[in-house]
Short mmCIF file of C-alpha atoms in Angstrom, two decimals:
data_model
loop_
_atom_site.label_atom_id
_atom_site.label_comp_id
_atom_site.label_asym_id
_atom_site.label_seq_id
_atom_site.Cartn_x
_atom_site.Cartn_y
_atom_site.Cartn_z
CA PRO A 1 86.86 -67.75 45.05
CA ALA A 2 84.36 -64.92 44.59
CA THR A 3 86.92 -62.22 45.27
CA ASP A 4 90.18 -61.48 43.55
CA ALA A 5 92.55 -64.37 44.26
CA PRO A 6 95.07 -66.37 42.28
CA LEU A 7 93.44 -68.99 40.06
CA PRO A 8 94.97 -72.44 39.63
CA ASP A 9 95.95 -73.81 36.24
CA ALA A 10 92.85 -74.65 34.19
CA LYS A 11 94.03 -78.25 33.79
CA ALA A 12 94.32 -78.57 37.59
CA THR A 13 90.73 -77.39 37.99
CA ALA A 14 89.55 -79.95 35.45
CA SER A 15 91.56 -82.70 37.19
CA ARG A 16 89.85 -81.95 40.50
CA VAL A 17 86.41 -82.15 38.89
CA GLN A 18 87.34 -85.39 37.11
CA GLY A 19 88.58 -86.86 40.40
CA TRP A 20 85.35 -86.01 42.24
CA TRP A 21 83.35 -87.42 39.32
CA ARG A 22 85.26 -90.72 39.45
CA GLU A 23 84.85 -90.92 43.24
CA LEU A 24 81.09 -90.67 42.74
CA GLY A 25 81.31 -93.62 40.36
CA PHE A 26 79.97 -91.91 37.26
CA SER A 27 81.10 -92.63 33.71
CA ALA A 28 83.86 -90.34 32.45
CA GLU A 29 82.09 -90.05 29.10
CA GLN A 30 79.07 -88.44 30.79
CA LEU A 31 81.06 -85.70 32.51
CA PRO A 32 81.20 -83.07 29.74
CA GLU A 33 77.57 -83.74 28.83
CA VAL A 34 76.08 -83.21 32.29
CA VAL A 35 78.47 -80.92 34.18
CA THR A 36 78.81 -77.16 33.82
CA LEU A 37 81.69 -75.45 35.58
CA THR A 38 80.73 -72.34 37.55
CA PRO A 39 82.43 -70.16 40.17
CA SER A 40 82.19 -71.63 43.68
CA CYS A 41 80.03 -68.64 44.64
CA GLY A 42 78.89 -65.44 42.98
CA LEU A 43 81.34 -62.89 41.63
CA ALA A 44 79.59 -59.85 43.13
CA GLY A 45 82.63 -58.99 45.28
CA ALA A 46 85.13 -59.41 42.47
CA THR A 47 86.57 -56.74 40.23
CA PRO A 48 85.36 -56.80 36.63
CA GLY A 49 88.79 -57.96 35.48
CA TYR A 50 88.84 -60.84 37.93
CA ALA A 51 85.28 -61.86 37.00
CA ARG A 52 86.28 -62.00 33.32
CA GLY A 53 89.43 -63.94 34.22
CA ALA A 54 87.49 -66.42 36.36
CA MET A 55 84.99 -67.08 33.59
CA THR A 56 87.81 -67.51 31.07
CA HIS A 57 89.49 -69.92 33.49
CA LEU A 58 86.31 -72.00 33.73
CA ARG A 59 85.86 -72.04 29.97
CA GLU A 60 89.45 -73.25 29.53
CA ALA A 61 89.06 -75.86 32.29
CA ALA A 62 85.89 -77.19 30.63
CA LYS A 63 87.91 -77.95 27.49
CA TYR A 64 89.95 -80.47 29.53
CA LEU A 65 86.75 -82.31 30.46
CA LEU A 66 86.10 -83.25 26.83
CA PRO A 67 87.23 -86.72 25.72
CA GLU A 68 90.45 -86.73 23.73
#
């Protein structure tokens, strides 16, 4: 969300993205190379603390997209 709201676990966010990616039929290996995680909409209505937290959340979620 673009306004202050609870954020899910970073791994849960990554799992949702991975699920959508698989449904589209793309190769899992391509995912971290071609996808960038961003907020669902701008953060203009968010507090500075929430905006930092949301970006940290996305950075952490992106780590789960990398192959193990």
